[in-house]
Amino acid sequence: MSVSVNWSYPTSIRFGAGRITELADACKAAGMERPLLVTDRGLAPLPITGKALDILEEAGLGRAVFSEVDPNPNDKNLAAGIAAFRAGGHDGVVAFGGGSGLDLGKLIAFMAGQTRLVWDFEDIGDWWTRADATKIAPIVAVPTTAGTGSEVGRAGVLTNSETHVKKIIFHPKMLPAVTICDPELTVGMPKAITVGTGMDAFAHSLEAYSSSFYHPMSQGIALEGMRLVKENLPKVAADPGDLDARGHMMSAAAMGAVAFQKGLGAIHALSHPVGALYNTHHGMTNAVVMPPVLRFNRPAIEARIAKAAAYMGISGGFDGFYDFVLSLRSELGVPDKLSALGVERDRIDEMVEMALVDPTAGGNPVLMDRKNTRALYEETI
Ligand SMILES: NC(=O)c1ccc[n+]([C@@H]2O[C@H](COP(=O)([O-])OP(=O)(O)OC[C@H]3O[C@@H](n4cnc5c(N)ncnc54)[C@H](O)[C@@H]3O)[C@@H](O)[C@H]2O)c1
Ligand SMILES: [Fe+2]
């Protein structure tokens, strides 16, 4: 991709292939002299991570890395990360990875200077004002997947290691000061992660677009976000080295996250309990539950989805859009049922209760209740 641009919306974004070389400069721009690079266990030994550390070291910023980060990171990962941050005398975090590394990096920067428990900052009302904002360390975000959009978000998702419930932790200053979107970093993703993360980006835009809240800015971004996924996800799945399409997927991921300030919905509400109980991949789980949720929401979103279909070059209104989702899933090898991800029927009761209190449930255009949520799980497992 030949495009190389600087954006300042919603934060400072350096977008373009090869721009990881600007990592040290980005850290300095964010006011860091001793950054801690936070990533997950899988990424830590890979060459892209080694190169990022080389860049920091060569610029005199040290070579510190913390990688005790699980997929769906938890409070134990956070406690170990905070300890590493304090012990190393760090003054900022390079959050490097997919949603797991990005979120845990952001949470370490947020929590390292706080005295309260992380759960006191769940995304409820004005709980974030409980934090001492002067103690939040700056963050440079470097996404290596194209899905969660956490690189442009103000929240981190953390799993409670005792209850297995995922909580959204929010503070406006968790928005990274600088983000580097370098599509070359995403080329080495395993195919299932390319597909899963891409479908997560699509789910963010689709759910934001479908939610009934009034937010025209998000509405516009969500529409173009969906179109970019439609045009580019099949390309990157077929040809991992297609940098043009990889770049568009990075944009779509960031756009989905900007858009979902409007709200998410039943796809995420059903998917979060599954991820928490079975440790499935977040985006892949979303992709499995997407068609039943579209059918469920149809009475509320039919006209709106028909408009989206027309914009995306899909004929046949809502039905055409629904068929497009089904064929995209089968082209990408997404399974039809949650049972293919190891989910079993004996935990439906538990999942229903978790889905109903999930913060994303309230954004769904059709009210979720015990009966219809159970029916959705029953038809999807
Ligand atoms: N903060 C938010 O707004 C937000 C939104 C959605 C999801 N999430 C969270 O994000 C997490 C999921 O993130 P994800 O889907 O990006 O997956 P991930 O970060 O868990 O990564 C998945 C796997 O891919 C590997 N990987 C990542 N990039 C790679 C690369 N370039 N090359 C090779 N391997 C690579 C990782 O090592 C890991 O094993 C979940 O915990 C979810 O709750 C956060
Ligand atoms: Fe998501």
CSV table of C-alpha atoms and ligand atoms in Angstrom, one decimal:
chain,number,residue,atom,x,y,z
A,1,MET,CA,0.0,0.0,0.0
A,2,SER,CA,1.5,3.3,-1.0
A,3,VAL,CA,-0.8,5.4,1.2
A,4,SER,CA,1.1,7.0,4.2
A,5,VAL,CA,-0.9,9.5,6.1
A,6,ASN,CA,-1.2,11.2,9.5
A,7,TRP,CA,-4.7,11.4,11.1
A,8,SER,CA,-5.7,13.2,14.3
A,9,TYR,CA,-9.0,11.5,14.6
A,10,PRO,CA,-9.9,10.1,17.2
A,11,THR,CA,-6.2,10.3,18.2
A,12,SER,CA,-2.9,10.9,16.5
A,13,ILE,CA,-2.6,8.0,14.0
A,14,ARG,CA,0.5,7.3,11.8
A,15,PHE,CA,-0.9,5.1,9.1
A,16,GLY,CA,1.1,3.4,6.4
A,17,ALA,CA,3.2,0.3,5.6
A,18,GLY,CA,6.6,0.4,7.3
A,19,ARG,CA,5.8,3.1,9.7
A,20,ILE,CA,6.8,0.9,12.7
A,21,THR,CA,10.2,2.5,12.1
A,22,GLU,CA,8.7,5.6,13.8
A,23,LEU,CA,8.0,3.8,17.0
A,24,ALA,CA,10.8,5.5,19.1
A,25,ASP,CA,9.7,8.9,17.7
A,26,ALA,CA,6.1,8.2,18.6
A,27,CYS,CA,7.2,7.3,22.2
A,28,LYS,CA,9.2,10.5,22.5
A,29,ALA,CA,6.2,12.5,21.1
A,30,ALA,CA,4.1,10.9,23.9
A,31,GLY,CA,6.7,12.0,26.5
A,32,MET,CA,8.3,8.6,27.2
A,33,GLU,CA,11.9,7.9,28.0
A,34,ARG,CA,11.6,4.3,29.5
A,35,PRO,CA,8.7,2.6,27.8
A,36,LEU,CA,7.6,-0.9,28.7
A,37,LEU,CA,6.5,-2.9,25.6
A,38,VAL,CA,3.5,-5.1,26.5
A,39,THR,CA,2.5,-7.9,24.2
A,40,ASP,CA,1.1,-11.5,24.5
A,41,ARG,CA,3.0,-14.8,24.8
A,42,GLY,CA,2.4,-15.7,21.2
A,43,LEU,CA,3.8,-12.5,19.7
A,44,ALA,CA,6.8,-12.1,22.1
A,45,PRO,CA,9.1,-14.5,20.2
A,46,LEU,CA,8.1,-13.2,16.7
A,47,PRO,CA,10.4,-11.1,14.5
A,48,ILE,CA,7.9,-8.2,14.3
A,49,THR,CA,8.2,-7.8,18.1
A,50,GLY,CA,12.0,-8.2,18.0
A,51,LYS,CA,12.2,-5.4,15.4
A,52,ALA,CA,10.0,-3.1,17.5
A,53,LEU,CA,12.3,-3.7,20.5
A,54,ASP,CA,15.4,-3.0,18.3
A,55,ILE,CA,13.9,0.3,17.3
A,56,LEU,CA,13.4,1.3,20.9
A,57,GLU,CA,16.8,0.2,22.0
A,58,GLU,CA,18.6,1.9,19.1
A,59,ALA,CA,16.9,5.2,20.1
A,60,GLY,CA,18.1,4.9,23.7
A,61,LEU,CA,14.7,4.0,25.1
A,62,GLY,CA,15.7,0.6,26.5
A,63,ARG,CA,14.5,-2.9,25.6
A,64,ALA,CA,11.9,-3.8,28.2
A,65,VAL,CA,9.1,-6.3,27.4
A,66,PHE,CA,6.3,-7.8,29.4
A,67,SER,CA,4.5,-10.7,27.8
A,68,GLU,CA,2.7,-12.7,30.5
A,69,VAL,CA,-0.6,-11.9,28.7
A,70,ASP,CA,-3.2,-14.6,27.9
A,71,PRO,CA,-5.8,-14.4,25.1
A,72,ASN,CA,-8.8,-12.7,26.9
A,73,PRO,CA,-6.4,-11.2,29.5
A,74,ASN,CA,-7.2,-11.3,33.2
A,75,ASP,CA,-6.6,-9.6,36.5
A,76,LYS,CA,-3.6,-11.9,37.2
A,77,ASN,CA,-1.9,-10.7,34.0
A,78,LEU,CA,-2.6,-7.2,35.0
A,79,ALA,CA,-1.1,-7.5,38.5
A,80,ALA,CA,2.1,-9.0,37.0
A,81,GLY,CA,2.3,-6.3,34.4
A,82,ILE,CA,1.8,-3.5,37.0
A,83,ALA,CA,4.6,-5.1,39.1
A,84,ALA,CA,6.9,-5.2,36.0
A,85,PHE,CA,6.1,-1.6,35.2
A,86,ARG,CA,6.8,-0.3,38.7
A,87,ALA,CA,10.0,-2.5,39.1
A,88,GLY,CA,11.4,-1.2,35.9
A,89,GLY,CA,10.7,2.4,36.6
A,90,HIS,CA,8.8,2.9,33.4
A,91,ASP,CA,7.1,6.0,32.3
A,92,GLY,CA,4.9,4.8,29.5
A,93,VAL,CA,3.6,1.7,27.7
A,94,VAL,CA,3.9,0.5,24.1
A,95,ALA,CA,0.8,-1.6,23.8
A,96,PHE,CA,1.7,-4.1,21.0
A,97,GLY,CA,-0.5,-6.8,19.7
A,98,GLY,CA,-4.1,-7.8,19.0
A,99,GLY,CA,-6.8,-6.8,21.4
A,100,SER,CA,-5.3,-8.9,24.1
A,101,GLY,CA,-1.8,-7.2,24.1
A,102,LEU,CA,-3.4,-3.8,23.4
A,103,ASP,CA,-5.9,-4.0,26.2
A,104,LEU,CA,-3.6,-5.3,28.8
A,105,GLY,CA,-0.9,-2.7,27.9
A,106,LYS,CA,-3.5,0.1,28.1
A,107,LEU,CA,-4.7,-1.3,31.5
A,108,ILE,CA,-1.2,-1.4,32.9
A,109,ALA,CA,-0.6,2.3,31.9
A,110,PHE,CA,-3.9,3.2,33.5
A,111,MET,CA,-3.6,1.2,36.7
A,112,ALA,CA,0.1,1.4,37.6
A,113,GLY,CA,-0.5,4.7,39.5
A,114,GLN,CA,-3.9,4.0,41.0
A,115,THR,CA,-4.7,2.8,44.5
A,116,ARG,CA,-8.2,1.4,44.0
A,117,LEU,CA,-9.1,-2.0,42.5
A,118,VAL,CA,-9.4,-2.2,38.8
A,119,TRP,CA,-13.1,-3.3,39.1
A,120,ASP,CA,-13.9,0.1,40.6
A,121,PHE,CA,-13.4,1.5,37.1
A,122,GLU,CA,-15.9,-0.6,35.2
A,123,ASP,CA,-17.6,1.3,32.4
A,124,ILE,CA,-20.7,2.2,34.5
A,125,GLY,CA,-21.9,5.8,34.8
A,126,ASP,CA,-19.2,8.1,36.0
A,127,TRP,CA,-17.1,5.5,37.8
A,128,TRP,CA,-14.1,6.5,35.7
A,129,THR,CA,-14.0,9.8,37.7
A,130,ARG,CA,-12.8,7.8,40.7
A,131,ALA,CA,-9.4,7.5,39.1
A,132,ASP,CA,-6.5,9.9,39.7
A,133,ALA,CA,-6.1,11.0,36.1
A,134,THR,CA,-2.7,12.6,36.8
A,135,LYS,CA,-1.2,9.2,37.5
A,136,ILE,CA,-2.1,7.6,34.1
A,137,ALA,CA,1.0,6.8,32.0
A,138,PRO,CA,1.0,7.6,28.3
A,139,ILE,CA,0.3,4.9,25.8
A,140,VAL,CA,1.6,4.3,22.2
A,141,ALA,CA,-0.6,1.6,20.5
A,142,VAL,CA,0.6,-0.7,17.8
A,143,PRO,CA,-2.0,-3.1,16.5
A,144,THR,CA,-0.8,-6.4,14.9
A,145,THR,CA,-4.4,-7.7,14.1
A,146,ALA,CA,-7.1,-5.8,12.3
A,147,GLY,CA,-10.2,-6.3,14.4
A,148,THR,CA,-10.8,-5.0,17.9
A,149,GLY,CA,-9.9,-1.4,17.1
A,150,SER,CA,-8.6,-1.1,20.7
A,151,GLU,CA,-5.8,1.1,19.4
A,152,VAL,CA,-8.3,3.9,19.0
A,153,GLY,CA,-10.5,3.1,22.0
A,154,ARG,CA,-10.8,4.3,25.6
A,155,ALA,CA,-11.5,1.0,27.2
A,156,GLY,CA,-9.9,-2.3,28.0
A,157,VAL,CA,-11.6,-5.6,28.4
A,158,LEU,CA,-10.5,-7.6,31.4
A,159,THR,CA,-11.6,-11.1,32.5
A,160,ASN,CA,-12.1,-11.8,36.2
A,161,SER,CA,-10.0,-14.9,36.8
A,162,GLU,CA,-12.4,-16.1,39.6
A,163,THR,CA,-15.8,-15.5,38.1
A,164,HIS,CA,-14.7,-15.7,34.4
A,165,VAL,CA,-16.8,-12.6,33.7
A,166,LYS,CA,-15.4,-10.1,31.2
A,167,LYS,CA,-15.6,-6.5,32.3
A,168,ILE,CA,-15.1,-3.3,30.3
A,169,ILE,CA,-12.7,-0.9,32.1
A,170,PHE,CA,-13.0,2.7,30.9
A,171,HIS,CA,-11.1,5.9,31.3
A,172,PRO,CA,-10.9,8.7,28.6
A,173,LYS,CA,-7.1,8.8,29.2
A,174,MET,CA,-6.8,5.1,28.2
A,175,LEU,CA,-7.1,6.4,24.6
A,176,PRO,CA,-3.5,6.0,23.2
A,177,ALA,CA,-1.6,9.2,22.7
A,178,VAL,CA,-0.2,7.9,19.4
A,179,THR,CA,-1.2,4.9,17.3
A,180,ILE,CA,0.9,3.4,14.6
A,181,CYS,CA,-1.2,1.5,12.0
A,182,ASP,CA,1.4,-0.4,9.9
A,183,PRO,CA,-0.4,-3.1,7.8
A,184,GLU,CA,2.9,-5.0,7.3
A,185,LEU,CA,2.6,-6.1,11.0
A,186,THR,CA,-0.6,-8.0,10.2
A,187,VAL,CA,0.7,-10.1,7.3
A,188,GLY,CA,1.9,-12.9,9.5
A,189,MET,CA,-1.4,-13.6,11.4
A,190,PRO,CA,-2.6,-17.2,11.2
A,191,LYS,CA,-5.6,-17.4,8.8
A,192,ALA,CA,-8.1,-18.1,11.6
A,193,ILE,CA,-7.0,-14.9,13.4
A,194,THR,CA,-7.2,-12.9,10.2
A,195,VAL,CA,-10.7,-14.1,9.6
A,196,GLY,CA,-11.8,-13.9,13.3
A,197,THR,CA,-10.5,-10.4,13.8
A,198,GLY,CA,-11.9,-9.2,10.5
A,199,MET,CA,-15.3,-10.5,11.4
A,200,ASP,CA,-15.0,-8.7,14.8
A,201,ALA,CA,-14.4,-5.4,12.9
A,202,PHE,CA,-17.5,-6.2,10.8
A,203,ALA,CA,-19.6,-7.0,13.9
A,204,HIS,CA,-18.6,-3.7,15.5
A,205,SER,CA,-19.8,-1.7,12.5
A,206,LEU,CA,-22.9,-3.8,12.0
A,207,GLU,CA,-24.0,-3.6,15.6
A,208,ALA,CA,-23.2,0.1,15.9
A,209,TYR,CA,-25.2,0.7,12.7
A,210,SER,CA,-28.1,-1.4,13.9
A,211,SER,CA,-28.3,0.1,17.4
A,212,SER,CA,-31.3,2.5,17.9
A,213,PHE,CA,-29.3,5.2,19.7
A,214,TYR,CA,-29.0,8.6,17.9
A,215,HIS,CA,-25.4,9.1,16.7
A,216,PRO,CA,-25.2,10.0,13.0
A,217,MET,CA,-21.4,10.4,13.0
A,218,SER,CA,-21.1,6.8,14.1
A,219,GLN,CA,-23.7,5.7,11.6
A,220,GLY,CA,-21.7,7.1,8.7
A,221,ILE,CA,-18.4,5.5,9.9
A,222,ALA,CA,-20.1,2.2,10.5
A,223,LEU,CA,-21.4,2.1,6.9
A,224,GLU,CA,-18.1,2.6,5.3
A,225,GLY,CA,-16.5,0.2,7.8
A,226,MET,CA,-18.8,-2.6,6.7
A,227,ARG,CA,-18.1,-1.8,3.0
A,228,LEU,CA,-14.3,-2.0,3.6
A,229,VAL,CA,-14.6,-5.4,5.2
A,230,LYS,CA,-16.8,-6.7,2.4
A,231,GLU,CA,-14.3,-5.6,-0.2
A,232,ASN,CA,-11.1,-6.6,1.6
A,233,LEU,CA,-11.5,-9.4,4.1
A,234,PRO,CA,-11.9,-12.1,1.4
A,235,LYS,CA,-8.7,-10.6,-0.3
A,236,VAL,CA,-6.6,-10.9,2.8
A,237,ALA,CA,-7.9,-14.4,3.6
A,238,ALA,CA,-6.9,-15.5,0.1
A,239,ASP,CA,-3.7,-13.6,-0.2
A,240,PRO,CA,-2.1,-12.8,3.2
A,241,GLY,CA,0.5,-10.5,1.6
A,242,ASP,CA,-2.0,-8.1,-0.1
A,243,LEU,CA,-0.8,-5.0,1.7
A,244,ASP,CA,-3.4,-2.8,0.1
A,245,ALA,CA,-6.3,-4.9,1.5
A,246,ARG,CA,-4.4,-5.3,4.8
A,247,GLY,CA,-4.3,-1.5,5.1
A,248,HIS,CA,-8.0,-1.2,4.4
A,249,MET,CA,-8.8,-3.9,7.0
A,250,MET,CA,-6.7,-1.8,9.5
A,251,SER,CA,-8.9,1.2,8.7
A,252,ALA,CA,-12.0,-0.9,9.0
A,253,ALA,CA,-11.0,-2.1,12.4
A,254,ALA,CA,-10.3,1.4,13.7
A,255,MET,CA,-13.6,2.6,12.2
A,256,GLY,CA,-15.6,-0.2,13.9
A,257,ALA,CA,-14.2,0.9,17.3
A,258,VAL,CA,-15.0,4.5,16.7
A,259,ALA,CA,-18.5,3.6,15.5
A,260,PHE,CA,-19.3,1.4,18.5
A,261,GLN,CA,-19.4,4.4,20.8
A,262,LYS,CA,-23.0,4.4,19.5
A,263,GLY,CA,-23.6,0.9,21.0
A,264,LEU,CA,-23.1,-2.8,20.4
A,265,GLY,CA,-25.8,-5.5,20.7
A,266,ALA,CA,-26.7,-9.1,20.9
A,267,ILE,CA,-23.8,-10.4,18.8
A,268,HIS,CA,-21.4,-9.2,21.5
A,269,ALA,CA,-23.8,-9.9,24.4
A,270,LEU,CA,-24.1,-13.6,23.3
A,271,SER,CA,-20.4,-13.8,22.4
A,272,HIS,CA,-18.9,-12.5,25.7
A,273,PRO,CA,-20.2,-15.3,27.9
A,274,VAL,CA,-19.0,-17.9,25.4
A,275,GLY,CA,-15.5,-16.3,25.3
A,276,ALA,CA,-15.4,-16.1,29.1
A,277,LEU,CA,-16.5,-19.7,29.7
A,278,TYR,CA,-14.8,-21.5,26.8
A,279,ASN,CA,-11.9,-19.1,25.9
A,280,THR,CA,-13.0,-19.1,22.3
A,281,HIS,CA,-11.7,-16.4,19.9
A,282,HIS,CA,-13.8,-13.3,20.3
A,283,GLY,CA,-14.2,-12.4,16.6
A,284,MET,CA,-14.8,-15.9,15.5
A,285,THR,CA,-17.5,-16.3,18.1
A,286,ASN,CA,-19.1,-13.1,16.9
A,287,ALA,CA,-19.1,-14.5,13.3
A,288,VAL,CA,-20.9,-17.7,14.4
A,289,VAL,CA,-23.7,-15.9,16.2
A,290,MET,CA,-24.1,-13.1,13.5
A,291,PRO,CA,-26.8,-14.7,11.3
A,292,PRO,CA,-29.2,-15.7,14.1
A,293,VAL,CA,-28.9,-12.2,15.6
A,294,LEU,CA,-29.7,-10.6,12.2
A,295,ARG,CA,-32.8,-12.7,11.9
A,296,PHE,CA,-33.8,-11.9,15.5
A,297,ASN,CA,-33.3,-8.1,14.9
A,298,ARG,CA,-35.0,-8.1,11.5
A,299,PRO,CA,-38.3,-6.5,12.6
A,300,ALA,CA,-36.3,-3.5,14.0
A,301,ILE,CA,-33.6,-3.1,11.3
A,302,GLU,CA,-35.0,-4.3,8.0
A,303,ALA,CA,-35.2,-0.9,6.4
A,304,ARG,CA,-31.9,0.3,7.7
A,305,ILE,CA,-30.0,-2.8,6.6
A,306,ALA,CA,-31.6,-2.4,3.1
A,307,LYS,CA,-30.0,1.0,2.9
A,308,ALA,CA,-26.7,-0.4,3.9
A,309,ALA,CA,-27.0,-3.2,1.4
A,310,ALA,CA,-27.6,-0.6,-1.4
A,311,TYR,CA,-24.5,1.4,-0.3
A,312,MET,CA,-22.4,-1.8,-0.2
A,313,GLY,CA,-23.4,-2.9,-3.7
A,314,ILE,CA,-25.6,-5.8,-2.5
A,315,SER,CA,-28.9,-6.3,-4.2
A,316,GLY,CA,-32.0,-7.7,-2.5
A,317,GLY,CA,-32.4,-5.5,0.5
A,318,PHE,CA,-32.3,-7.2,3.9
A,319,ASP,CA,-32.4,-10.7,2.4
A,320,GLY,CA,-29.5,-9.8,0.1
A,321,PHE,CA,-27.5,-8.6,3.1
A,322,TYR,CA,-28.3,-11.7,5.1
A,323,ASP,CA,-27.2,-14.0,2.2
A,324,PHE,CA,-24.0,-11.9,1.8
A,325,VAL,CA,-23.2,-12.6,5.5
A,326,LEU,CA,-23.8,-16.3,5.1
A,327,SER,CA,-21.7,-16.6,2.0
A,328,LEU,CA,-18.9,-14.4,3.5
A,329,ARG,CA,-18.8,-16.8,6.5
A,330,SER,CA,-18.7,-19.9,4.4
A,331,GLU,CA,-16.0,-18.4,2.0
A,332,LEU,CA,-13.9,-17.7,5.1
A,333,GLY,CA,-14.5,-21.1,6.7
A,334,VAL,CA,-16.4,-19.8,9.7
A,335,PRO,CA,-18.4,-22.7,11.4
A,336,ASP,CA,-22.2,-22.6,11.5
A,337,LYS,CA,-22.5,-23.6,15.1
A,338,LEU,CA,-20.9,-22.8,18.4
A,339,SER,CA,-20.6,-26.5,19.1
A,340,ALA,CA,-17.7,-26.4,16.5
A,341,LEU,CA,-15.9,-24.1,18.9
A,342,GLY,CA,-16.4,-26.5,21.8
A,343,VAL,CA,-19.5,-24.9,23.3
A,344,GLU,CA,-22.0,-27.3,25.0
A,345,ARG,CA,-25.7,-27.0,25.8
A,346,ASP,CA,-25.3,-27.8,29.5
A,347,ARG,CA,-24.1,-24.3,30.2
A,348,ILE,CA,-26.9,-22.4,28.4
A,349,ASP,CA,-28.6,-21.3,31.7
A,350,GLU,CA,-25.4,-19.7,32.9
A,351,MET,CA,-24.7,-18.0,29.5
A,352,VAL,CA,-28.2,-16.6,29.3
A,353,GLU,CA,-27.8,-14.9,32.7
A,354,MET,CA,-24.4,-13.5,31.7
A,355,ALA,CA,-25.6,-12.3,28.3
A,356,LEU,CA,-28.6,-10.4,29.8
A,357,VAL,CA,-26.3,-8.4,32.2
A,358,ASP,CA,-23.6,-7.8,29.6
A,359,PRO,CA,-23.2,-4.1,29.0
A,360,THR,CA,-23.6,-4.5,25.2
A,361,ALA,CA,-27.1,-6.1,25.5
A,362,GLY,CA,-28.7,-2.7,26.1
A,363,GLY,CA,-27.7,-1.5,22.6
A,364,ASN,CA,-29.5,-4.2,20.8
A,365,PRO,CA,-32.4,-2.9,18.7
A,366,VAL,CA,-34.8,-5.7,20.0
A,367,LEU,CA,-35.1,-6.0,23.7
A,368,MET,CA,-33.3,-9.2,24.9
A,369,ASP,CA,-35.0,-11.2,27.6
A,370,ARG,CA,-34.5,-14.6,29.2
A,371,LYS,CA,-36.8,-16.4,26.7
A,372,ASN,CA,-35.5,-15.0,23.4
A,373,THR,CA,-31.8,-15.1,24.6
A,374,ARG,CA,-32.2,-18.8,25.5
A,375,ALA,CA,-33.8,-19.4,22.1
A,376,LEU,CA,-30.8,-17.7,20.4
A,377,TYR,CA,-28.3,-19.9,22.2
A,378,GLU,CA,-30.4,-23.0,21.5
A,379,GLU,CA,-30.5,-22.4,17.8
A,380,THR,CA,-26.8,-21.5,17.6
A,381,ILE,CA,-25.1,-24.3,19.6
B,1,LIG,N1,-10.8,-2.8,23.8
B,1,LIG,C1,-11.8,-3.1,23.0
B,1,LIG,O1,-12.5,-2.2,22.6
B,1,LIG,C2,-12.0,-4.5,22.5
B,1,LIG,C3,-12.9,-4.7,21.5
B,1,LIG,C4,-13.1,-6.0,21.0
B,1,LIG,C5,-12.4,-7.1,21.6
B,1,LIG,N2,-11.5,-6.8,22.6
B,1,LIG,C6,-10.7,-7.9,23.2
B,1,LIG,O2,-9.6,-8.2,22.4
B,1,LIG,C7,-9.2,-9.5,22.5
B,1,LIG,C8,-9.1,-10.2,21.2
B,1,LIG,O3,-8.2,-9.6,20.4
B,1,LIG,P1,-7.7,-10.1,19.0
B,1,LIG,O4,-9.0,-10.7,18.3
B,1,LIG,O5,-7.0,-9.1,18.3
B,1,LIG,O6,-6.8,-11.4,19.3
B,1,LIG,P2,-5.6,-11.6,20.3
B,1,LIG,O7,-5.0,-10.3,20.7
B,1,LIG,O8,-6.1,-12.4,21.5
B,1,LIG,O9,-4.6,-12.4,19.4
B,1,LIG,C9,-5.0,-13.7,19.0
B,1,LIG,C10,-3.7,-14.5,18.7
B,1,LIG,O10,-3.1,-14.0,17.5
B,1,LIG,C11,-1.7,-13.9,17.7
B,1,LIG,N3,-1.3,-12.7,16.9
B,1,LIG,C12,-1.7,-11.5,16.9
B,1,LIG,N4,-1.1,-10.7,16.0
B,1,LIG,C13,-0.3,-11.6,15.3
B,1,LIG,C14,0.5,-11.4,14.1
B,1,LIG,N5,0.6,-10.2,13.5
B,1,LIG,N6,1.2,-12.4,13.7
B,1,LIG,C15,1.1,-13.7,14.3
B,1,LIG,N7,0.3,-13.9,15.4
B,1,LIG,C16,-0.4,-12.8,15.8
B,1,LIG,C17,-1.6,-13.6,19.2
B,1,LIG,O11,-0.3,-14.0,19.7
B,1,LIG,C18,-2.7,-14.5,19.8
B,1,LIG,O12,-2.2,-15.8,20.0
B,1,LIG,C19,-10.2,-10.1,23.5
B,1,LIG,O13,-9.7,-10.2,24.8
B,1,LIG,C20,-11.4,-9.2,23.4
B,1,LIG,O14,-12.1,-9.2,24.6
B,1,LIG,C21,-11.3,-5.5,23.0
B,2,FE,FE,-15.7,-7.1,19.4
